PDB file of C-alpha atoms in Angstrom:
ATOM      1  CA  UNK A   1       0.000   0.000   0.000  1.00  0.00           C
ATOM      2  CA  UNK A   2       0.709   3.561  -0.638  1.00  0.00           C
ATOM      3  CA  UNK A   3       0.294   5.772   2.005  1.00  0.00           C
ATOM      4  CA  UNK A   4      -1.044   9.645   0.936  1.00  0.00           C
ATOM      5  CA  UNK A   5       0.017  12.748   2.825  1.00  0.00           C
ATOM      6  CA  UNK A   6      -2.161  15.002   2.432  1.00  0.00           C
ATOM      7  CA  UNK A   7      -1.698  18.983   4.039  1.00  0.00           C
ATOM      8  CA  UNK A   8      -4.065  21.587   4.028  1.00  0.00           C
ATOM      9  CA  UNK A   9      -3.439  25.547   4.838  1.00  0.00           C
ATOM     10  CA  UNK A  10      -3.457  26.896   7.867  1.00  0.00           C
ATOM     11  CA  UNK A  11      -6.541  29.344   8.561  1.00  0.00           C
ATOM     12  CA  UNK A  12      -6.894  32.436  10.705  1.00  0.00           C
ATOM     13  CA  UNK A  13      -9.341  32.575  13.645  1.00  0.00           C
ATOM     14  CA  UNK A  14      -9.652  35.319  16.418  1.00  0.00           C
ATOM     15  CA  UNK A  15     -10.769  36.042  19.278  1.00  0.00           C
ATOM     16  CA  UNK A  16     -12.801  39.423  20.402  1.00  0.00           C
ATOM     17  CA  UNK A  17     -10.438  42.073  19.985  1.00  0.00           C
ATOM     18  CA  UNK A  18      -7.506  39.474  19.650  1.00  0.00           C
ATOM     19  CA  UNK A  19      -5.674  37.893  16.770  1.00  0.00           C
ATOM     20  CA  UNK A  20      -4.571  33.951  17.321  1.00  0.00           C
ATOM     21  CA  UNK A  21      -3.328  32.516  14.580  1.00  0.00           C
ATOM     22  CA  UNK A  22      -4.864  28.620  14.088  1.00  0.00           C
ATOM     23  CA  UNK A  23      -5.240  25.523  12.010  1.00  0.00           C
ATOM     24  CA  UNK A  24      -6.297  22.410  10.480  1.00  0.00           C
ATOM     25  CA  UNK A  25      -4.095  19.816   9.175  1.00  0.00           C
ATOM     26  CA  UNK A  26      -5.818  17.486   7.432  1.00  0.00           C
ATOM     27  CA  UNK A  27      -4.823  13.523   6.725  1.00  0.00           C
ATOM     28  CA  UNK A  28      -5.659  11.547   4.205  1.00  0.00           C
ATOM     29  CA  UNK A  29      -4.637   7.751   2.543  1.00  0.00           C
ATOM     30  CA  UNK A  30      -5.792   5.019   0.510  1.00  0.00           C
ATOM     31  CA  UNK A  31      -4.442   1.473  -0.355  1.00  0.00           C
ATOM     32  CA  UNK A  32      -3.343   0.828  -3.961  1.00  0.00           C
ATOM     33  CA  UNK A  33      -3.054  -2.376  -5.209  1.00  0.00           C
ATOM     34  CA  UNK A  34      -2.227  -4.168  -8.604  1.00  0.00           C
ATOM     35  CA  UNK A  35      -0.836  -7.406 -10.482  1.00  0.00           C
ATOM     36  CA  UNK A  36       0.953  -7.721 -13.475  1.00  0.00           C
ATOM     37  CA  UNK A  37       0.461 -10.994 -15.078  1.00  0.00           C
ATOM     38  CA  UNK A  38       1.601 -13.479 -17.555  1.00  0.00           C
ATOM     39  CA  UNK A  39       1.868 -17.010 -18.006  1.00  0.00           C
ATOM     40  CA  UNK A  40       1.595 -20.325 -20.613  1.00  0.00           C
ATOM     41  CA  UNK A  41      -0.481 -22.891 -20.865  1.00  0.00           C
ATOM     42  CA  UNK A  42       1.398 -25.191 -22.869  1.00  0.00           C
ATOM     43  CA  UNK A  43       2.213 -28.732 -20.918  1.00  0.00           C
ATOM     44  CA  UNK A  44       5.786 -29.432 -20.413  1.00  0.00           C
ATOM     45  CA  UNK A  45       6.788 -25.690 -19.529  1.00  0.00           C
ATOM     46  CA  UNK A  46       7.417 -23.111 -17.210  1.00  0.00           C
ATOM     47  CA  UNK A  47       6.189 -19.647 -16.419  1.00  0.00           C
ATOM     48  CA  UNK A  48       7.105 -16.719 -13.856  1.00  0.00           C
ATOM     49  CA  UNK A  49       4.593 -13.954 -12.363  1.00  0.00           C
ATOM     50  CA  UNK A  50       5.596 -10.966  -9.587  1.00  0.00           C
ATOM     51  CA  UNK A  51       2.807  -8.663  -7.882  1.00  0.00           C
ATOM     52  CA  UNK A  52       3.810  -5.729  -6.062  1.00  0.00           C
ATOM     53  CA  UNK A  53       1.977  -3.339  -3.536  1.00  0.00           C
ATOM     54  CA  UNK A  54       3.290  -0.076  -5.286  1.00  0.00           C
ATOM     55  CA  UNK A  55       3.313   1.335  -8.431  1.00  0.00           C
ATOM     56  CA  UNK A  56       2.442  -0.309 -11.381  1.00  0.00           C
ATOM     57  CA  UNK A  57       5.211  -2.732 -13.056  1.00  0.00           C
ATOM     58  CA  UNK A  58       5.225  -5.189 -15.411  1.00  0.00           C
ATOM     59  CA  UNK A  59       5.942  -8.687 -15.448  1.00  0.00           C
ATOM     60  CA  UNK A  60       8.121 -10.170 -17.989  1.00  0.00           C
ATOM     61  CA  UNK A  61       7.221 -13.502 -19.794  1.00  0.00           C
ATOM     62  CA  UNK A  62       9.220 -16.280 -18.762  1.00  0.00           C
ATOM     63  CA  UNK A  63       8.820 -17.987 -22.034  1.00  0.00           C
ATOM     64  CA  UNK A  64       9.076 -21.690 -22.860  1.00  0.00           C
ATOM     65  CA  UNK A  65      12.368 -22.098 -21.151  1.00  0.00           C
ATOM     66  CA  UNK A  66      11.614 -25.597 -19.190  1.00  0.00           C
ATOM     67  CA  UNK A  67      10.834 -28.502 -21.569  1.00  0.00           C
ATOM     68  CA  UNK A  68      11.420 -31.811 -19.779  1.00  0.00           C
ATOM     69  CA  UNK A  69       9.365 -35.208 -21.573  1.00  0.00           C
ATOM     70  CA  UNK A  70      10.068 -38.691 -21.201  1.00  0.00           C
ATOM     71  CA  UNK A  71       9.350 -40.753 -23.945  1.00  0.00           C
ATOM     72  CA  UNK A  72       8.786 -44.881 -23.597  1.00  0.00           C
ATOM     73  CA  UNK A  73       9.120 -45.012 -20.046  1.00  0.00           C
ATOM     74  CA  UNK A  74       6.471 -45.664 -17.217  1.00  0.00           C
ATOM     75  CA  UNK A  75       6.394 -42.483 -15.168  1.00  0.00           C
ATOM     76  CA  UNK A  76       5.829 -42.714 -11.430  1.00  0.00           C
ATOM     77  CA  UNK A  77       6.271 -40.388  -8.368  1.00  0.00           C
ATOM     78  CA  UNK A  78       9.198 -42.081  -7.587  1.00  0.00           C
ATOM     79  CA  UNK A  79      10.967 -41.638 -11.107  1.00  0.00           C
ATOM     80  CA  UNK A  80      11.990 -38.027 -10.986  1.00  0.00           C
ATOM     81  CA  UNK A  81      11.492 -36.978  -6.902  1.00  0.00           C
ATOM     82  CA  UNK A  82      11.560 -33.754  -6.202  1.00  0.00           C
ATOM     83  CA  UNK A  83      11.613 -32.002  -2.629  1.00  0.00           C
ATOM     84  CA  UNK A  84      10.813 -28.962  -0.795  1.00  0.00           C
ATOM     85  CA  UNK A  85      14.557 -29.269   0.536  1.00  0.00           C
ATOM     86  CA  UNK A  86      16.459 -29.726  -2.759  1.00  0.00           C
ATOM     87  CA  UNK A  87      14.409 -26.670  -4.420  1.00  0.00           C
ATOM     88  CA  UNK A  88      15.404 -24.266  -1.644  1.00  0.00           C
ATOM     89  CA  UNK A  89      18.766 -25.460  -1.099  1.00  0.00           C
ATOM     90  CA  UNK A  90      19.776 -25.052  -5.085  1.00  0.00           C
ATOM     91  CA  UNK A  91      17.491 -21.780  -5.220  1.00  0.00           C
ATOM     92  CA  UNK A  92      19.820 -20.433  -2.688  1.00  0.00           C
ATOM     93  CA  UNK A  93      22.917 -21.760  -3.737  1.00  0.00           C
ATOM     94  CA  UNK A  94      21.835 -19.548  -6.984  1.00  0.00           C
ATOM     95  CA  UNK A  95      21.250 -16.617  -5.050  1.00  0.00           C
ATOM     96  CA  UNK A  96      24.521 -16.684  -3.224  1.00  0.00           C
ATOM     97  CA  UNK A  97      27.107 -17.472  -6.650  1.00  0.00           C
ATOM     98  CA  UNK A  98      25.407 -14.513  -7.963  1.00  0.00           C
ATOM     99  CA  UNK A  99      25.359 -11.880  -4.576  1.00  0.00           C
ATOM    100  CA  UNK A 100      21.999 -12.296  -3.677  1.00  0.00           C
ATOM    101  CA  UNK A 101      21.203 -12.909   0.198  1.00  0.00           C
ATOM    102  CA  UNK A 102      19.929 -16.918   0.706  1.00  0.00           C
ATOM    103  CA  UNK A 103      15.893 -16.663   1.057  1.00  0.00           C
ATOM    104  CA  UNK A 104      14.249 -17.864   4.501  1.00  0.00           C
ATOM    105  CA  UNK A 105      11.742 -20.808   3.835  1.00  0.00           C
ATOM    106  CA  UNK A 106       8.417 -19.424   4.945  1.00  0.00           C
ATOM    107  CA  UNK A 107       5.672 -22.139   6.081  1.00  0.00           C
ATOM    108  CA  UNK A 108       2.409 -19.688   4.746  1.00  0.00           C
ATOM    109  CA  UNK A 109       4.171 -19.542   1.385  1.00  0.00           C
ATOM    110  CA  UNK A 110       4.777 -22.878   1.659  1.00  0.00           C
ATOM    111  CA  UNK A 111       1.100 -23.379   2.027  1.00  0.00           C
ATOM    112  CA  UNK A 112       0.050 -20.686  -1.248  1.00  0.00           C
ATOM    113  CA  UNK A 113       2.477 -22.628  -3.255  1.00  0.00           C
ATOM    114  CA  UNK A 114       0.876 -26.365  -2.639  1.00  0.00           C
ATOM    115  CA  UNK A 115      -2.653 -24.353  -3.067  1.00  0.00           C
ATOM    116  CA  UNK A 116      -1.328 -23.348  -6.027  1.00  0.00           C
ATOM    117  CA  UNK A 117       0.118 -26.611  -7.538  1.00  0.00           C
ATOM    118  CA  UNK A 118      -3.065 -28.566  -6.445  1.00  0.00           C
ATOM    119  CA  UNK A 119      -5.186 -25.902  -8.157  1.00  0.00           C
ATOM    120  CA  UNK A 120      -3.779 -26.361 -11.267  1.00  0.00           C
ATOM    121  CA  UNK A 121      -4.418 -30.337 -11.943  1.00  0.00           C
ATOM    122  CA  UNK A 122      -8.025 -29.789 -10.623  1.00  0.00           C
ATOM    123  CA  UNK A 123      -8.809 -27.627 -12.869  1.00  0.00           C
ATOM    124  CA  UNK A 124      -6.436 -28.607 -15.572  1.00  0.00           C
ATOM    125  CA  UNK A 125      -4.566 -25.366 -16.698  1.00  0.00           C
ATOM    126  CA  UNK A 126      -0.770 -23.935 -16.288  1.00  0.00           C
ATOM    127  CA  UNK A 127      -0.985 -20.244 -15.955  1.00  0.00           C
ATOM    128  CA  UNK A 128      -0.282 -17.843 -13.069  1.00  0.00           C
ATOM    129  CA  UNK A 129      -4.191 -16.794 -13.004  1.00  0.00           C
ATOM    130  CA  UNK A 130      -6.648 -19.649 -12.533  1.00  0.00           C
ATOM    131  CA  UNK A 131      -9.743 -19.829 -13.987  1.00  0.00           C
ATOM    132  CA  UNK A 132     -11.611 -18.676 -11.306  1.00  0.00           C
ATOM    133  CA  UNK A 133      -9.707 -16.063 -11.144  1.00  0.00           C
ATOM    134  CA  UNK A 134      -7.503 -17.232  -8.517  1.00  0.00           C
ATOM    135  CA  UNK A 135      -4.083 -16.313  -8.137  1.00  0.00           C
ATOM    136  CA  UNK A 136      -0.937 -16.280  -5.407  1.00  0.00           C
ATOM    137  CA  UNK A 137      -1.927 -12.700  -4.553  1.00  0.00           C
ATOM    138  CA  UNK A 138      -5.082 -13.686  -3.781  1.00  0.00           C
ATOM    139  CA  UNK A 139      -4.317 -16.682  -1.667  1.00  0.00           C
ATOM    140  CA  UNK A 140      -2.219 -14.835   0.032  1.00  0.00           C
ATOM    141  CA  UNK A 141      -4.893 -12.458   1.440  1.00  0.00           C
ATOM    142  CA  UNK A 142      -6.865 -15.891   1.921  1.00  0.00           C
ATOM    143  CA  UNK A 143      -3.648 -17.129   4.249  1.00  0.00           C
ATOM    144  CA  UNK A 144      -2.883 -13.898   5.801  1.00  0.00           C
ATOM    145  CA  UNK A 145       0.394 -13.268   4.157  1.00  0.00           C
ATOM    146  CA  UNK A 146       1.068  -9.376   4.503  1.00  0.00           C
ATOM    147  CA  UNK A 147       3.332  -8.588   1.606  1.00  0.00           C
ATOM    148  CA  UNK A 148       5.101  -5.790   0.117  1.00  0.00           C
ATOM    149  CA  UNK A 149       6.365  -8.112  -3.043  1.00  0.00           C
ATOM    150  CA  UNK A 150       5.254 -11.385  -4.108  1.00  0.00           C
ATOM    151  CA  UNK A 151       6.301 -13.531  -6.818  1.00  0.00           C
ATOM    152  CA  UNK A 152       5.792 -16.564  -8.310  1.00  0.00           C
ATOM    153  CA  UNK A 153       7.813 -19.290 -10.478  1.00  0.00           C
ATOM    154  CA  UNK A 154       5.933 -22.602 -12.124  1.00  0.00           C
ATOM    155  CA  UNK A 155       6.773 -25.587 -14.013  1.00  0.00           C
ATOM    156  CA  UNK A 156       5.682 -28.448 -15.343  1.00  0.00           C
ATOM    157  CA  UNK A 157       7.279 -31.772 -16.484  1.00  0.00           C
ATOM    158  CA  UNK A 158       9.240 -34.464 -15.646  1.00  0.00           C
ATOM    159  CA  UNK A 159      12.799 -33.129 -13.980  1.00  0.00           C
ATOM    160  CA  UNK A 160      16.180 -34.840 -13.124  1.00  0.00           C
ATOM    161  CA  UNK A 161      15.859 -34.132  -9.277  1.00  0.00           C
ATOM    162  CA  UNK A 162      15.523 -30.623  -7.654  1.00  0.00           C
ATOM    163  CA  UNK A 163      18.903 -29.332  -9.302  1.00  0.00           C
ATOM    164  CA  UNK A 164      17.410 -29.854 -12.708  1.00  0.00           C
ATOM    165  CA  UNK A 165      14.422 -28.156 -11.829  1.00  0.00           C
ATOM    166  CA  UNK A 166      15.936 -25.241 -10.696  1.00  0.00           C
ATOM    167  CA  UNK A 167      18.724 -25.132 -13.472  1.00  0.00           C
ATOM    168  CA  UNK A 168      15.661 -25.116 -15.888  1.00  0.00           C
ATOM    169  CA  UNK A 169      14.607 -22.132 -14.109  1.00  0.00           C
ATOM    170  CA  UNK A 170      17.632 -20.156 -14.024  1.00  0.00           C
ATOM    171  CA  UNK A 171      17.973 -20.576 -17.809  1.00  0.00           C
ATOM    172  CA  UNK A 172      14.874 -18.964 -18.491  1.00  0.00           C
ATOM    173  CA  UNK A 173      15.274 -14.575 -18.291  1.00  0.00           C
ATOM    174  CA  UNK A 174      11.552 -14.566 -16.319  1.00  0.00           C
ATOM    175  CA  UNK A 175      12.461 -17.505 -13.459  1.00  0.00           C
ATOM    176  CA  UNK A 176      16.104 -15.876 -13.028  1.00  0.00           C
ATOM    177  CA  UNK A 177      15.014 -12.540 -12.452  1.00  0.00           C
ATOM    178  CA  UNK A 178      12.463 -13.892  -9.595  1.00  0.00           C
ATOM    179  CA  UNK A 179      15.200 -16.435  -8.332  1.00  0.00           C
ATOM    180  CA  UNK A 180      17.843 -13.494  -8.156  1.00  0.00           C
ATOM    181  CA  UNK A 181      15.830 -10.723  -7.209  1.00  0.00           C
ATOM    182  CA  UNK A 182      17.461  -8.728  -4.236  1.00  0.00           C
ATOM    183  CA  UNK A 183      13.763  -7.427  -2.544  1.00  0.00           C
ATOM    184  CA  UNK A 184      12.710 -11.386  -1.926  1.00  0.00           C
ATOM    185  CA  UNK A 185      13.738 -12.174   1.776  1.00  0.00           C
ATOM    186  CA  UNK A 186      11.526 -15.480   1.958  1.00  0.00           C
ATOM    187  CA  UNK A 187      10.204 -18.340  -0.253  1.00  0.00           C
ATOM    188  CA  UNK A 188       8.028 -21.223  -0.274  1.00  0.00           C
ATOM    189  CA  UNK A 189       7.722 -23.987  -2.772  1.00  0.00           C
ATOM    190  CA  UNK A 190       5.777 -27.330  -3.359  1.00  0.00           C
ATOM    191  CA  UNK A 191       6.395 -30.449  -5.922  1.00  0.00           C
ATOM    192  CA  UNK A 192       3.441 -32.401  -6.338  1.00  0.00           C
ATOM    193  CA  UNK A 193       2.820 -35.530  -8.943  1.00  0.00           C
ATOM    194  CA  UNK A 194      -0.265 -35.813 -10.901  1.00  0.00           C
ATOM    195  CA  UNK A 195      -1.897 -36.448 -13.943  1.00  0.00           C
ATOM    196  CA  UNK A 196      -2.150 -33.514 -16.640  1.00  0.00           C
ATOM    197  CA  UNK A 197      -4.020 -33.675 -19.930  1.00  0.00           C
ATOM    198  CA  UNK A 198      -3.185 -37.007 -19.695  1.00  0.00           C
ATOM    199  CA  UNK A 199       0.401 -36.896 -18.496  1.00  0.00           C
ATOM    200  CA  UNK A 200       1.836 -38.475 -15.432  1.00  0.00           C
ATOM    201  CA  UNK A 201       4.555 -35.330 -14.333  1.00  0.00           C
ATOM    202  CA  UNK A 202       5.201 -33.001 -11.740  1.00  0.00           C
ATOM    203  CA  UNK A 203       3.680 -29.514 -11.016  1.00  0.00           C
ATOM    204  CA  UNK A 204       6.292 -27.369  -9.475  1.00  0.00           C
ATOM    205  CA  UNK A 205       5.762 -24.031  -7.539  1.00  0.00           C
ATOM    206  CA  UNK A 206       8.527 -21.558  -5.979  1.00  0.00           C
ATOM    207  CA  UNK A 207       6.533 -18.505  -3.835  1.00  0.00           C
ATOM    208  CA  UNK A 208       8.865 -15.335  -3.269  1.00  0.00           C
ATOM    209  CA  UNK A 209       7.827 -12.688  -1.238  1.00  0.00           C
ATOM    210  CA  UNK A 210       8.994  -9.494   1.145  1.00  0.00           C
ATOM    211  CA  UNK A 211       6.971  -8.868   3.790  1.00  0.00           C
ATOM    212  CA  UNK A 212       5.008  -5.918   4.941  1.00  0.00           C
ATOM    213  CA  UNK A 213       6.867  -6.188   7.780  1.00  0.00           C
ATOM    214  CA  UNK A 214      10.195  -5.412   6.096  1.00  0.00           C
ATOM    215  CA  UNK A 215       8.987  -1.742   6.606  1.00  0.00           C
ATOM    216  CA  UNK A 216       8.587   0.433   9.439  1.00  0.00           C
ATOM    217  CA  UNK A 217       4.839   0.040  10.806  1.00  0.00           C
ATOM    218  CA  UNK A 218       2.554   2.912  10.178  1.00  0.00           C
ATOM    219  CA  UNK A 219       0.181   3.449  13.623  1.00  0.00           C
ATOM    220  CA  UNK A 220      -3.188   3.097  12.178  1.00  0.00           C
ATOM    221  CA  UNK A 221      -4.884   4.568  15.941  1.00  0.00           C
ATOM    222  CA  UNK A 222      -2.763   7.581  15.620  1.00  0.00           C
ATOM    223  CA  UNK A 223      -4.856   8.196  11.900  1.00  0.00           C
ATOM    224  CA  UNK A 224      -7.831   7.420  13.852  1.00  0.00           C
ATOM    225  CA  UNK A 225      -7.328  10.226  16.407  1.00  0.00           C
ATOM    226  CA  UNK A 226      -5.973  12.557  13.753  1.00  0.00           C
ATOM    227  CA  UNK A 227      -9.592  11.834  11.993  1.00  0.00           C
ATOM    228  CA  UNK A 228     -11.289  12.203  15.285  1.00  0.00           C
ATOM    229  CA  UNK A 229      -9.952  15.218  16.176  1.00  0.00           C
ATOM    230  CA  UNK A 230     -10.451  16.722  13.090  1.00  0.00           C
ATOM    231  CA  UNK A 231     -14.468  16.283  13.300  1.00  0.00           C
ATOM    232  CA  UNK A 232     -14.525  17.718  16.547  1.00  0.00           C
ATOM    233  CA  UNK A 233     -12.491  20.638  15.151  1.00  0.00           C
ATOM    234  CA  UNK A 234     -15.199  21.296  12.450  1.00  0.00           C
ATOM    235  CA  UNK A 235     -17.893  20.872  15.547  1.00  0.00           C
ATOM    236  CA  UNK A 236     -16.094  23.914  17.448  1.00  0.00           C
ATOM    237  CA  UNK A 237     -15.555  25.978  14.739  1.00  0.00           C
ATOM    238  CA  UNK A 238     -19.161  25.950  13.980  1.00  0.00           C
ATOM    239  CA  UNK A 239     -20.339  26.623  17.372  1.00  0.00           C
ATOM    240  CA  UNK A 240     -17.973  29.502  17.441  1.00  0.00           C
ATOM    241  CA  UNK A 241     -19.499  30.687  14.316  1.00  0.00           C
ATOM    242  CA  UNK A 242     -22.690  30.833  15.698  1.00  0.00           C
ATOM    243  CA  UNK A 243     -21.742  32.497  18.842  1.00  0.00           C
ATOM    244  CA  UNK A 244     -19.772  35.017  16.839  1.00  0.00           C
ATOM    245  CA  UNK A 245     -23.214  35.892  15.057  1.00  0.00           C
ATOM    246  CA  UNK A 246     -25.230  36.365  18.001  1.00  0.00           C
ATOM    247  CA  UNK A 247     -22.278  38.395  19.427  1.00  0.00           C
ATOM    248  CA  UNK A 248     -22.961  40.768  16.329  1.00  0.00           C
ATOM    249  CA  UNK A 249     -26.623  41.196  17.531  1.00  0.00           C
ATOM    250  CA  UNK A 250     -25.942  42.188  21.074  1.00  0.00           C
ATOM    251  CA  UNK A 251     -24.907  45.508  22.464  1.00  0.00           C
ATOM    252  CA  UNK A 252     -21.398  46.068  23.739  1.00  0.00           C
ATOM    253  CA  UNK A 253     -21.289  46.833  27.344  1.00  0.00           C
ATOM    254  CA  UNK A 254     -24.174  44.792  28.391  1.00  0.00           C
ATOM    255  CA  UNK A 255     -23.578  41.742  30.999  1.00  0.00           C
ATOM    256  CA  UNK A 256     -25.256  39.494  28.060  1.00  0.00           C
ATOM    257  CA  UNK A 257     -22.465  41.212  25.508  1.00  0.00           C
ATOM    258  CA  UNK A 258     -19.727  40.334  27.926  1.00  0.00           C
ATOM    259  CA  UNK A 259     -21.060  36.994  28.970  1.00  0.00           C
ATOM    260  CA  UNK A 260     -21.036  35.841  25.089  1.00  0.00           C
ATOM    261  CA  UNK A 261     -17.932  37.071  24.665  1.00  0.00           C
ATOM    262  CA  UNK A 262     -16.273  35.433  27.232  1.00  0.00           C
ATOM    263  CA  UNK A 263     -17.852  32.058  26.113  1.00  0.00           C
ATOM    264  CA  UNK A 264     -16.518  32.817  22.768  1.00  0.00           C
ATOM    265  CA  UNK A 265     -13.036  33.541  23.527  1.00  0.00           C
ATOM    266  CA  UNK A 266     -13.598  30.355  25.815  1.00  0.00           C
ATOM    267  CA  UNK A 267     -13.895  28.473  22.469  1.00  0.00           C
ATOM    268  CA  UNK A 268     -11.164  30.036  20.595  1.00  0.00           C
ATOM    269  CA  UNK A 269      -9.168  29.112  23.589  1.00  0.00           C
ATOM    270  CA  UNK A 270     -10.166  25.253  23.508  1.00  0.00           C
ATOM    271  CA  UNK A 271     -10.312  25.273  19.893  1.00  0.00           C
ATOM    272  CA  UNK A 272      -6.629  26.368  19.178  1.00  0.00           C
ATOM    273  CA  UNK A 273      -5.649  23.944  22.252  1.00  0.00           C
ATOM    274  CA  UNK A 274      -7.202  20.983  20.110  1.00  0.00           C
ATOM    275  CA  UNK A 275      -5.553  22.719  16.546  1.00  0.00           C
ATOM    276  CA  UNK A 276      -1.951  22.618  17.832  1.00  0.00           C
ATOM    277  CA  UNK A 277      -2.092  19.111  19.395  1.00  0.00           C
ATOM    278  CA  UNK A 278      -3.518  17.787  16.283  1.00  0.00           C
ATOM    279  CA  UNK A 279      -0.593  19.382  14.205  1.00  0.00           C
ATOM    280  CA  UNK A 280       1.561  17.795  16.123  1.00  0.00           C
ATOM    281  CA  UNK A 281       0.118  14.333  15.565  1.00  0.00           C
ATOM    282  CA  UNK A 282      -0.218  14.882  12.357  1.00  0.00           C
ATOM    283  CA  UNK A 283       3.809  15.719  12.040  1.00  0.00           C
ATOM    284  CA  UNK A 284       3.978  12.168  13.454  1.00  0.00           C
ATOM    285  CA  UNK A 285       1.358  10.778  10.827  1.00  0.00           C
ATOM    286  CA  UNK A 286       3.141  12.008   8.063  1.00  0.00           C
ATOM    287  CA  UNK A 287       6.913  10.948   9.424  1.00  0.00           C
ATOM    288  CA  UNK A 288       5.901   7.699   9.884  1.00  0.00           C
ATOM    289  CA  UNK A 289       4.198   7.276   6.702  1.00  0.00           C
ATOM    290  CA  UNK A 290       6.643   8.930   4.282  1.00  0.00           C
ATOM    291  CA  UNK A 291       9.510   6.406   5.837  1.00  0.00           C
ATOM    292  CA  UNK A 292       6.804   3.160   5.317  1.00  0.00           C
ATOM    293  CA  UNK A 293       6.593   5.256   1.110  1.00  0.00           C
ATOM    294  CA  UNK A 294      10.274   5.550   0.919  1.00  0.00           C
ATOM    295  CA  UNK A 295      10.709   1.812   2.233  1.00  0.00           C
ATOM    296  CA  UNK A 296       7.943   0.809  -0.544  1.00  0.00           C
ATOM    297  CA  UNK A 297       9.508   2.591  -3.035  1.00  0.00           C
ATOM    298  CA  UNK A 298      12.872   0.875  -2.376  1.00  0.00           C
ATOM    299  CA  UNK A 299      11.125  -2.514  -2.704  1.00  0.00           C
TER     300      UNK A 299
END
């Protein structure tokens, strides 16, 4: 998500016969989200997806670049195995010939990735978007999975072991980029054997993601009281407007005249008292969430 600052002017109230200078500060956000997405469908190959909570980028098609078929052979689970274990080790080992921190294995990607993998033979496609509609953005709002980045890598085929798996993805520009990329700090991945338009093989998932709480936390309450404050700021100022009138329609000198303006300057008092402490938690507002924008922006 993007957080907004927004900042308004500051206005000029007074009281009878005395200037105070006042304001309202004003702050606003919204969430932002998108997805980029591509993917194949043809059996036998490999595609590679990334969404990000910022602005918009682009995915790049991963291509054809995994073929693996075996021809004249009975194909079982136990003829190519691949593991959890092997993918992450040789993912890493990757990552680390070519600078790139070793990811941390993360059990709720874990869990997106097998959703993912079992989605896929029930319904029978090999694409980064199901159907349905379903994708590894959504599932992870399904599992809870607060994310700055997210990514995703798939195959499909029959693979010499988890090395050859991972090689295939390396070769291909999309995979790499995923498998390389600095912002990733975790990963999940899942192997699972089925049947696919008719083909015993193996449906192969890798999960990358940064989470949300790679960035400094935003305090939601303090927006809350900003917000709160602000109504009852708008509630004063148009009670003091409508003393000021009736102020206008007494006569100066009277006990009524001086009662009213009393009250007023009462409210001027209180309201400028509620102005200034608002500003300053507003200060706060925006500090915090222009270091949570910078952090997204250098994800």
């Amino acid at each position: 998500m993007t957080i907004k600052i927004v900042r308004w002017p500051n206005i000029m109230y007074k009281k009878i016969a005395l200037w105070v200078s006042v304001g309202i500060l004003l702050v606003g956000g919204g969430y932002f989200y998108f997805a980029s997405q591509t993917g194949s469908k043809l059996p036998f190959s490999s595609s590679a997806i990334f969404y990000k909570e910022k602005t918009v980028e682009l995915a790049k098609n991963a291509g054809e670049g995994i073929t693996k078929q075996v021809v004249n052979q009975i194909i079982t689970e136990d003829t190519f195995r691949l593991t959890n274990a092997g993918v992450i080790k040789y993912t890493n080992k990757n990552r680390v010939d070519n600078g790139s921190a070793p990811l941390t294995e993360n059990l709720t990607l874990n869990k997106i990735a097998e959703e993912r993998a079992k989605d896929m033979f029930a319904k029978q496609y090999f694409a980064h978007v199901a159907p349905d509609g379903g994708k590894a953005e959504t599932l992870a709002v399904t599992f809870g999975y607060e994310y700055i980045t997210i990514g995703e890598n798939i195959a499909m085929g029959n693979f010499d072991g988890d090395e050859d798996l991972v090689t295939g993805w390396m070769n291909s520009p999309g995979h790499r980029e995923n498998i390389l990329k600095n912002k990733y700090t975790e990963i999940g991945v899942a192997e699972i054997f089925g049947t696919y338009e008719g083909n015993k093989l193996w449906m192969a998932v890798q999960i990358f993601g940064t989470p949300r709480s790679a960035c400094p936390a935003v305090d939601v309450g303090l927006k809350t009281q900003i917000e709160t404050n602000n109504l009852q700021i708008r509630t004063m100022k148009a009670e003091m407007d409508l003393t000021l009138t009736q102020i206008n329609t007494l006569k100066p000198g009277t006990k009524e005249y001086s009662d009213k303006v009393t009250y007023y300057n009462n409210l001027v008092g209180n309201y400028n008292s509620l102005v200034n402490a608002n500003k300053v938690l507003v200060e706060k507002y925006n500090a915090e969430a222009s270091a949570y924008n910078a952090c997204l922006e250098a994800n």
